[in-house]
Amino acid sequence: MSPEDVLRPVVVIGGSVLLTLILVWLADRALVRIDAAHPETPLWGLLRRCRIPLQVALCAALLRGSYDATAVKLIDAHAVGIGQALTLVLIAATAWLVVWAAAAIVESSYSRYAAGARDAARVRRVRTQVTLIQRVVSAVVIVVAAASMLLTFPAMRAVGTSMLASAGLVGIVAGIAAQSTLGNLFAGLQIAFGDMVRIGDTVVVDGEWGTVEEITLTFLTVRTWDERRITMPVSYFTGKPFENWSRGGAQMTGTVLLHLDHSAPVEKMRQRLLEILQECPEWDGRAWSLVVTDTTPSTIVVRALVTARDADTIWTVRCVVRERLLEWLQAEHAYALPRITTAPAQPEVPPEVPPEVPPEVPPEVPPEVPPARRGEQAGADAGAEPPRG
C-alpha cells in the first residue's frame, strides 16, 4: 500500500470535517457580531442554536460529494450503500436545520411584538397563532423529509407511483379512518385563527378553573389553580360551551356572601368595606357595594361586591374582604353574627283522664200479669186478712 493510498482518505475525510468546523465557526462569529450590532432583535442570538444541525448537514454534504475520491477498496465496494446513508443523513440534518431556524424566527418575531404591544389579550392571541404556525411548519418539514428519504430507495419509488395512481381511494379511506384526528387538526387551526381561546386565558371547563398553558393541533392543556394539568382535545372547545374569563378583557367582578343576624349594622359594614378595599392593593377601584340580598327567619344575606384586574386577583380580593369583615364583626359587633336560639325542653305532662262513671242501671219493671189471672189476684187481695195492729 503506497503512502498516497493512506493519505487520500485522510485528506478527503479529514478535510471535509475540518472545512465544516471552519465554516460553522465563521458563521457563528458572524452571528455574534450581528447580534451585538442589533440588540433590538434576538433573532441572531437564537440562530446560534442551529450550529449542530448546520455542522451535520455541511459535513454530510461534503462527504457525499467527495467520498468516492478516497480510492479505498472497501469504500468502492460499498459505494452505493455509503452514498445512500450519507444522503439520508443529509436530508435529516437539513430538515433538523430548517425546523430550528423556523423556531428561531417565530420566537424572535413574537418577542419583538410582545415587547412593543400593550394589549395583553392581543399578545396572547399572537402567541397562540405563531405557536401553531410553528407546529404546522415543523410537521410539514418532517413529512417532506420522511417522504424524500423513502423516495431515495428504488423500491419505494414504485410504491409511491402506485399510491399516486390510487390517491383518490386512499384519501377517502384515510379520511374515514382518521376522522377524529382530522377533526382535531382542523379544530386546532380554527382555535388559532378564530381567536376562540388563547394561551394564558383563564377558562372554566367541566367545572375546573384554570389557565390555558399549551395549545397544539390536536390537544389543549389547562393548568388548574392546584398545579394539575387537564389535557383535552381541541375539538371540545369547538363543540361544547365553556367559560372564558379573559375574553373581552381580563377585568373581573366578584361577590362575598355573609349570613348574619337581623341586627347586623349594615351601614357601618359599608363604611368598613370601603376602608378594607382602600387598604387592599389588589382592588382596582372600579366598583364596590354592600347590600342585603335576602332574608330568612333566622338570618340575613349580605352581599359585598368588589372588582379586580383579572381572575387571579379577584380571588385574593374576595378572600381579604371576607376575612377582614369577619374579624371586624367578631371584635366590635359580635351580636351581628348568626345565632341559633334554643329553649330548655319542657317535661311531658300526661293527658288528664276523666274519672270513670258507673254505668246507669235502668229501673226494674214488674212483669205484666195476664188478664185471666188479674181477677183472681184482685179477689185474693179483697179477702185477705188485714194486718194486725
Short mmCIF file of C-alpha atoms in Angstrom, two decimals:
data_model
loop_
_atom_site.label_atom_id
_atom_site.label_comp_id
_atom_site.label_asym_id
_atom_site.label_seq_id
_atom_site.Cartn_x
_atom_site.Cartn_y
_atom_site.Cartn_z
CA MET A 1 0.00 0.00 0.00
CA SER A 2 1.51 3.29 -1.11
CA PRO A 3 1.53 6.44 1.07
CA GLU A 4 -0.90 8.01 -1.38
CA ASP A 5 -3.47 5.32 -0.62
CA VAL A 6 -3.23 6.21 3.08
CA LEU A 7 -3.18 9.96 2.74
CA ARG A 8 -6.00 10.21 0.20
CA PRO A 9 -8.85 9.06 2.56
CA VAL A 10 -7.33 11.03 5.43
CA VAL A 11 -7.25 14.16 3.32
CA VAL A 12 -10.79 13.64 1.96
CA ILE A 13 -12.46 12.78 5.26
CA GLY A 14 -10.31 14.99 7.47
CA GLY A 15 -10.56 17.88 5.03
CA SER A 16 -14.34 17.62 4.95
CA VAL A 17 -14.56 17.63 8.75
CA LEU A 18 -12.04 20.45 9.10
CA LEU A 19 -13.74 22.56 6.46
CA THR A 20 -17.09 22.00 8.19
CA LEU A 21 -15.73 23.19 11.55
CA ILE A 22 -14.15 26.28 9.98
CA LEU A 23 -17.29 27.29 8.08
CA VAL A 24 -19.53 26.79 11.12
CA TRP A 25 -17.11 28.76 13.33
CA LEU A 26 -17.07 31.63 10.84
CA ALA A 27 -20.89 31.62 10.66
CA ASP A 28 -21.11 31.63 14.46
CA ARG A 29 -18.68 34.55 14.77
CA ALA A 30 -20.67 36.46 12.16
CA LEU A 31 -23.90 35.87 14.10
CA VAL A 32 -22.24 37.07 17.32
CA ARG A 33 -21.11 40.31 15.69
CA ILE A 34 -24.52 40.90 14.08
CA ASP A 35 -26.28 40.19 17.38
CA ALA A 36 -24.08 42.73 19.16
CA ALA A 37 -24.79 45.31 16.48
CA HIS A 38 -28.57 44.75 16.59
CA PRO A 39 -29.62 44.23 20.22
CA GLU A 40 -33.22 45.19 19.41
CA THR A 41 -33.93 41.71 18.00
CA PRO A 42 -32.99 38.32 19.49
CA LEU A 43 -33.04 36.60 16.09
CA TRP A 44 -29.29 36.39 15.55
CA GLY A 45 -28.66 35.05 19.01
CA LEU A 46 -31.38 32.43 18.55
CA LEU A 47 -29.93 31.34 15.20
CA ARG A 48 -26.73 30.32 17.01
CA ARG A 49 -28.65 27.33 18.34
CA CYS A 50 -28.53 25.88 14.82
CA ARG A 51 -24.78 25.18 14.97
CA ILE A 52 -25.10 21.44 15.49
CA PRO A 53 -27.58 20.68 12.66
CA LEU A 54 -25.57 23.02 10.40
CA GLN A 55 -22.38 21.08 11.15
CA VAL A 56 -24.04 17.74 10.44
CA ALA A 57 -25.60 18.97 7.19
CA LEU A 58 -22.35 20.54 5.90
CA CYS A 59 -20.25 17.54 6.81
CA ALA A 60 -22.73 15.12 5.21
CA ALA A 61 -22.87 17.23 2.05
CA LEU A 62 -19.07 17.44 1.75
CA LEU A 63 -18.60 13.72 2.37
CA ARG A 64 -21.43 12.87 -0.02
CA GLY A 65 -19.64 14.75 -2.79
CA SER A 66 -16.12 13.53 -2.09
CA TYR A 67 -16.29 10.02 -0.57
CA ASP A 68 -15.74 8.34 -3.95
CA ALA A 69 -12.40 10.16 -4.30
CA THR A 70 -10.84 8.24 -1.41
CA ALA A 71 -9.87 5.34 -3.73
CA VAL A 72 -10.28 2.86 -0.89
CA LYS A 73 -11.34 -0.63 -1.99
CA LEU A 74 -13.73 -1.06 0.94
CA ILE A 75 -15.45 2.22 0.17
CA ASP A 76 -15.55 1.45 -3.56
CA ALA A 77 -17.12 -1.93 -2.82
CA HIS A 78 -19.91 -0.36 -0.75
CA ALA A 79 -20.15 2.94 -2.59
CA VAL A 80 -23.90 2.62 -3.19
CA GLY A 81 -24.69 1.89 0.45
CA ILE A 82 -22.39 4.65 1.75
CA GLY A 83 -23.84 7.15 -0.67
CA GLN A 84 -27.37 6.14 0.36
CA ALA A 85 -26.53 6.55 4.06
CA LEU A 86 -24.93 9.96 3.53
CA THR A 87 -27.96 11.09 1.53
CA LEU A 88 -30.31 10.06 4.33
CA VAL A 89 -28.16 11.88 6.89
CA LEU A 90 -28.07 14.99 4.69
CA ILE A 91 -31.88 15.04 4.31
CA ALA A 92 -32.45 14.51 8.04
CA ALA A 93 -29.91 17.17 9.04
CA THR A 94 -31.39 19.65 6.57
CA ALA A 95 -34.88 19.08 8.00
CA TRP A 96 -33.47 19.49 11.52
CA LEU A 97 -31.82 22.77 10.49
CA VAL A 98 -34.99 24.12 8.86
CA VAL A 99 -37.13 23.29 11.92
CA TRP A 100 -34.74 25.00 14.33
CA ALA A 101 -34.31 28.04 12.07
CA ALA A 102 -38.11 28.38 11.75
CA ALA A 103 -38.47 28.14 15.54
CA ALA A 104 -35.86 30.86 16.00
CA ILE A 105 -37.60 33.17 13.51
CA VAL A 106 -41.02 32.61 15.10
CA GLU A 107 -39.73 33.14 18.64
CA SER A 108 -37.87 36.28 17.61
CA SER A 109 -40.93 37.73 15.89
CA TYR A 110 -43.14 37.03 18.90
CA SER A 111 -40.61 38.53 21.32
CA ARG A 112 -40.38 41.75 19.35
CA TYR A 113 -44.16 42.02 19.09
CA ALA A 114 -44.71 41.29 22.78
CA ALA A 115 -42.13 43.88 23.80
CA GLY A 116 -43.93 46.66 21.94
CA ALA A 117 -47.56 45.66 22.44
CA ARG A 118 -49.71 46.97 25.29
CA ASP A 119 -52.80 44.83 24.84
CA ALA A 120 -52.25 41.60 26.78
CA ALA A 121 -55.14 39.86 25.03
CA ARG A 122 -53.68 40.60 21.59
CA VAL A 123 -50.29 39.34 22.74
CA ARG A 124 -51.83 36.03 23.87
CA ARG A 125 -53.64 35.70 20.55
CA VAL A 126 -50.44 36.27 18.56
CA ARG A 127 -48.59 33.82 20.76
CA THR A 128 -51.22 31.16 20.11
CA GLN A 129 -51.14 31.74 16.36
CA VAL A 130 -47.35 31.74 15.98
CA THR A 131 -47.06 28.63 18.16
CA LEU A 132 -49.49 26.70 15.97
CA ILE A 133 -47.89 28.04 12.79
CA GLN A 134 -44.54 26.80 14.05
CA ARG A 135 -46.02 23.37 14.74
CA VAL A 136 -47.59 23.23 11.28
CA VAL A 137 -44.29 24.17 9.62
CA SER A 138 -42.43 21.56 11.67
CA ALA A 139 -44.98 18.88 10.76
CA VAL A 140 -44.78 19.75 7.05
CA VAL A 141 -40.97 19.72 7.05
CA ILE A 142 -40.86 16.37 8.84
CA VAL A 143 -43.36 14.81 6.44
CA VAL A 144 -41.49 16.12 3.39
CA ALA A 145 -38.17 14.93 4.80
CA ALA A 146 -39.56 11.47 5.56
CA ALA A 147 -41.06 11.22 2.06
CA SER A 148 -37.77 12.34 0.50
CA MET A 149 -35.83 9.76 2.48
CA LEU A 150 -38.20 7.00 1.43
CA LEU A 151 -38.07 8.02 -2.23
CA THR A 152 -34.29 7.56 -2.27
CA PHE A 153 -34.92 3.81 -2.27
CA PRO A 154 -35.80 2.48 -5.74
CA ALA A 155 -38.44 0.10 -4.36
CA MET A 156 -40.26 2.93 -2.62
CA ARG A 157 -40.46 4.89 -5.87
CA ALA A 158 -42.64 2.19 -7.40
CA VAL A 159 -44.80 2.19 -4.27
CA GLY A 160 -45.10 5.96 -4.45
CA THR A 161 -46.14 5.82 -8.10
CA SER A 162 -48.86 3.28 -7.37
CA MET A 163 -50.06 5.33 -4.38
CA LEU A 164 -50.36 8.43 -6.56
CA ALA A 165 -52.38 6.43 -9.07
CA SER A 166 -54.87 5.44 -6.35
CA ALA A 167 -54.68 8.69 -4.41
CA GLY A 168 -58.44 9.27 -4.56
CA LEU A 169 -59.36 5.92 -2.98
CA VAL A 170 -56.56 6.15 -0.43
CA GLY A 171 -57.65 9.67 0.52
CA ILE A 172 -61.23 8.55 1.14
CA VAL A 173 -60.13 5.57 3.24
CA ALA A 174 -57.63 7.66 5.21
CA GLY A 175 -60.22 10.38 5.80
CA ILE A 176 -62.71 7.88 7.22
CA ALA A 177 -60.09 6.13 9.35
CA ALA A 178 -58.61 9.35 10.72
CA GLN A 179 -61.85 11.29 11.08
CA SER A 180 -61.25 12.10 14.75
CA THR A 181 -57.63 13.13 14.17
CA LEU A 182 -58.52 15.33 11.21
CA GLY A 183 -61.36 16.87 13.23
CA ASN A 184 -58.93 17.81 15.99
CA LEU A 185 -56.47 19.14 13.39
CA PHE A 186 -58.99 21.49 11.83
CA ALA A 187 -60.30 22.43 15.28
CA GLY A 188 -56.76 23.45 16.25
CA LEU A 189 -56.50 25.69 13.20
CA GLN A 190 -59.93 27.14 13.98
CA ILE A 191 -58.88 27.95 17.55
CA ALA A 192 -55.63 29.52 16.36
CA PHE A 193 -57.15 31.86 13.79
CA GLY A 194 -60.68 32.17 15.19
CA ASP A 195 -59.42 33.74 18.44
CA MET A 196 -61.71 31.43 20.44
CA VAL A 197 -59.22 30.63 23.19
CA ARG A 198 -55.62 31.73 23.63
CA ILE A 199 -52.57 30.71 25.60
CA GLY A 200 -52.80 32.39 29.01
CA ASP A 201 -56.62 32.69 29.03
CA THR A 202 -58.49 31.86 32.23
CA VAL A 203 -61.16 29.26 31.45
CA VAL A 204 -63.65 27.02 33.25
CA VAL A 205 -64.13 23.59 31.63
CA ASP A 206 -66.10 20.75 33.20
CA GLY A 207 -66.30 22.70 36.45
CA GLU A 208 -62.50 23.13 36.66
CA TRP A 209 -60.97 26.60 36.79
CA GLY A 210 -57.53 27.08 35.27
CA THR A 211 -55.24 28.79 32.75
CA VAL A 212 -54.58 27.62 29.19
CA GLU A 213 -50.94 26.56 29.21
CA GLU A 214 -50.41 24.90 25.82
CA ILE A 215 -52.30 24.62 22.54
CA THR A 216 -51.31 22.15 19.84
CA LEU A 217 -53.01 21.00 16.66
CA THR A 218 -54.67 18.09 18.47
CA PHE A 219 -54.93 18.83 22.21
CA LEU A 220 -55.04 21.68 24.71
CA THR A 221 -53.60 21.75 28.25
CA VAL A 222 -55.24 23.66 31.12
CA ARG A 223 -53.25 24.28 34.32
CA THR A 224 -55.55 24.39 37.33
CA TRP A 225 -55.06 26.50 40.45
CA ASP A 226 -53.64 23.49 42.35
CA GLU A 227 -50.97 22.83 39.67
CA ARG A 228 -52.83 19.95 37.98
CA ARG A 229 -52.81 19.62 34.20
CA ILE A 230 -56.01 18.84 32.31
CA THR A 231 -55.41 17.69 28.73
CA MET A 232 -58.42 17.93 26.44
CA PRO A 233 -58.89 17.52 22.67
CA VAL A 234 -59.19 20.83 20.88
CA SER A 235 -62.46 19.66 19.34
CA TYR A 236 -64.02 20.02 22.83
CA PHE A 237 -63.67 23.80 22.61
CA THR A 238 -65.32 23.95 19.20
CA GLY A 239 -68.23 21.64 20.04
CA LYS A 240 -69.11 22.38 23.68
CA PRO A 241 -69.72 25.57 25.68
CA PHE A 242 -67.06 26.73 28.13
CA GLU A 243 -66.32 29.85 30.15
CA ASN A 244 -63.50 32.14 29.02
CA TRP A 245 -62.95 34.76 31.71
CA SER A 246 -60.28 36.53 29.64
CA ARG A 247 -62.47 37.05 26.59
CA GLY A 248 -63.29 40.73 26.02
CA GLY A 249 -60.99 41.88 28.80
CA ALA A 250 -59.43 40.37 31.92
CA GLN A 251 -61.28 42.57 34.43
CA MET A 252 -63.45 40.60 36.85
CA THR A 253 -66.23 41.29 39.37
CA GLY A 254 -66.61 39.09 42.45
CA THR A 255 -69.00 38.77 45.38
CA VAL A 256 -68.68 37.84 49.05
CA LEU A 257 -71.78 36.49 50.82
CA LEU A 258 -72.19 36.73 54.60
CA HIS A 259 -75.03 35.20 56.61
CA LEU A 260 -75.62 37.47 59.62
CA ASP A 261 -78.15 38.18 62.33
CA HIS A 262 -81.04 40.57 61.66
CA SER A 263 -79.42 43.12 63.98
CA ALA A 264 -76.26 43.44 61.84
CA PRO A 265 -75.14 47.10 61.33
CA VAL A 266 -75.35 47.23 57.53
CA GLU A 267 -74.42 50.91 57.18
CA LYS A 268 -71.31 50.50 59.34
CA MET A 269 -70.40 47.43 57.32
CA ARG A 270 -70.48 49.55 54.15
CA GLN A 271 -68.05 52.01 55.65
CA ARG A 272 -65.79 49.23 56.87
CA LEU A 273 -65.82 47.55 53.43
CA LEU A 274 -64.63 50.76 51.77
CA GLU A 275 -61.79 51.05 54.30
CA ILE A 276 -60.74 47.46 53.67
CA LEU A 277 -60.72 47.94 49.89
CA GLN A 278 -58.70 51.13 50.13
CA GLU A 279 -56.06 49.21 52.07
CA CYS A 280 -56.07 46.28 49.58
CA PRO A 281 -53.60 46.83 46.69
CA GLU A 282 -55.31 44.19 44.53
CA TRP A 283 -58.56 46.18 44.29
CA ASP A 284 -58.64 48.13 41.02
CA GLY A 285 -61.03 50.82 42.31
CA ARG A 286 -63.67 50.36 39.61
CA ALA A 287 -66.68 49.47 41.75
CA TRP A 288 -67.83 48.23 45.14
CA SER A 289 -71.10 47.83 47.03
CA LEU A 290 -72.71 46.14 50.03
CA VAL A 291 -76.42 45.29 50.08
CA VAL A 292 -78.81 42.89 51.79
CA THR A 293 -79.94 40.44 49.14
CA ASP A 294 -82.10 38.00 51.11
CA THR A 295 -83.63 37.24 54.50
CA THR A 296 -84.56 34.07 56.33
CA PRO A 297 -86.42 33.57 59.64
CA SER A 298 -83.05 33.48 61.45
CA THR A 299 -80.51 35.40 59.30
CA ILE A 300 -80.00 37.95 56.55
CA VAL A 301 -77.74 37.54 53.49
CA VAL A 302 -75.31 40.44 52.97
CA ARG A 303 -73.53 40.64 49.60
CA ALA A 304 -70.29 42.57 49.17
CA LEU A 305 -69.35 43.32 45.53
CA VAL A 306 -65.71 44.00 44.57
CA THR A 307 -63.68 44.29 41.34
CA ALA A 308 -60.12 43.44 40.26
CA ARG A 309 -57.96 43.47 37.17
CA ASP A 310 -58.03 39.70 36.45
CA ALA A 311 -59.33 36.36 37.67
CA ASP A 312 -56.36 35.59 39.91
CA THR A 313 -56.54 38.95 41.66
CA ILE A 314 -60.31 38.85 42.22
CA TRP A 315 -59.90 35.66 44.24
CA THR A 316 -57.39 37.41 46.50
CA VAL A 317 -59.66 40.44 46.97
CA ARG A 318 -62.63 38.25 47.88
CA CYS A 319 -60.64 36.33 50.48
CA VAL A 320 -59.26 39.53 52.04
CA VAL A 321 -62.71 41.13 52.26
CA ARG A 322 -64.27 38.03 53.81
CA GLU A 323 -61.53 37.64 56.43
CA ARG A 324 -61.36 41.32 57.40
CA LEU A 325 -65.14 41.75 57.68
CA LEU A 326 -65.47 38.69 59.89
CA GLU A 327 -62.62 39.85 62.12
CA TRP A 328 -64.25 43.28 62.47
CA LEU A 329 -67.65 41.82 63.28
CA GLN A 330 -66.21 39.45 65.88
CA ALA A 331 -64.27 42.26 67.56
CA GLU A 332 -66.84 45.08 67.55
CA HIS A 333 -70.26 43.66 66.63
CA ALA A 334 -70.36 40.10 67.87
CA TYR A 335 -74.13 40.31 68.20
CA ALA A 336 -74.35 40.52 64.40
CA LEU A 337 -73.01 37.02 63.91
CA PRO A 338 -75.64 34.37 63.23
CA ARG A 339 -77.05 32.65 66.30
CA ILE A 340 -79.27 29.67 66.86
CA THR A 341 -81.93 30.37 69.52
CA THR A 342 -82.72 27.42 71.73
CA ALA A 343 -85.02 26.90 74.84
CA PRO A 344 -84.98 24.30 77.63
CA ALA A 345 -87.07 21.25 76.92
CA GLN A 346 -90.43 21.13 78.72
CA PRO A 347 -91.30 17.94 80.71
CA GLU A 348 -94.01 15.88 79.20
CA VAL A 349 -97.42 16.10 81.04
CA PRO A 350 -99.63 13.05 80.66
CA PRO A 351 -103.07 13.84 79.35
CA GLU A 352 -105.79 14.20 82.02
CA VAL A 353 -108.02 11.11 82.23
CA PRO A 354 -111.64 11.79 83.29
CA PRO A 355 -112.94 9.73 86.29
CA GLU A 356 -114.83 6.60 85.50
CA VAL A 357 -118.65 6.91 85.67
CA PRO A 358 -120.52 3.73 86.69
CA PRO A 359 -122.98 2.57 84.13
CA GLU A 360 -126.58 3.68 84.75
CA VAL A 361 -128.86 0.81 85.88
CA PRO A 362 -132.40 1.07 84.44
CA PRO A 363 -135.34 0.77 87.00
CA GLU A 364 -136.97 -2.61 87.39
CA VAL A 365 -140.28 -3.05 85.59
CA PRO A 366 -142.81 -5.56 87.19
CA PRO A 367 -143.75 -8.36 84.93
CA GLU A 368 -147.05 -8.00 83.13
CA VAL A 369 -149.92 -10.23 84.58
CA PRO A 370 -152.20 -11.97 82.12
CA PRO A 371 -155.89 -10.80 82.12
CA ALA A 372 -157.25 -14.22 83.27
CA ARG A 373 -155.34 -14.07 86.47
CA ARG A 374 -155.99 -10.45 87.24
CA GLY A 375 -159.45 -11.27 88.74
CA GLU A 376 -158.05 -13.95 90.95
CA GLN A 377 -155.41 -11.68 92.23
CA ALA A 378 -157.99 -8.97 92.94
CA GLY A 379 -160.19 -11.37 94.90
CA ALA A 380 -157.30 -12.62 96.92
CA ASP A 381 -156.46 -9.08 97.78
CA ALA A 382 -160.03 -8.36 98.88
CA GLY A 383 -160.37 -11.47 101.13
CA ALA A 384 -157.03 -11.09 102.68
CA GLU A 385 -156.87 -10.56 106.36
CA PRO A 386 -156.00 -7.04 107.20
CA PRO A 387 -152.83 -6.53 109.08
CA ARG A 388 -152.95 -6.60 112.79
CA GLY A 389 -152.14 -3.73 114.86
#
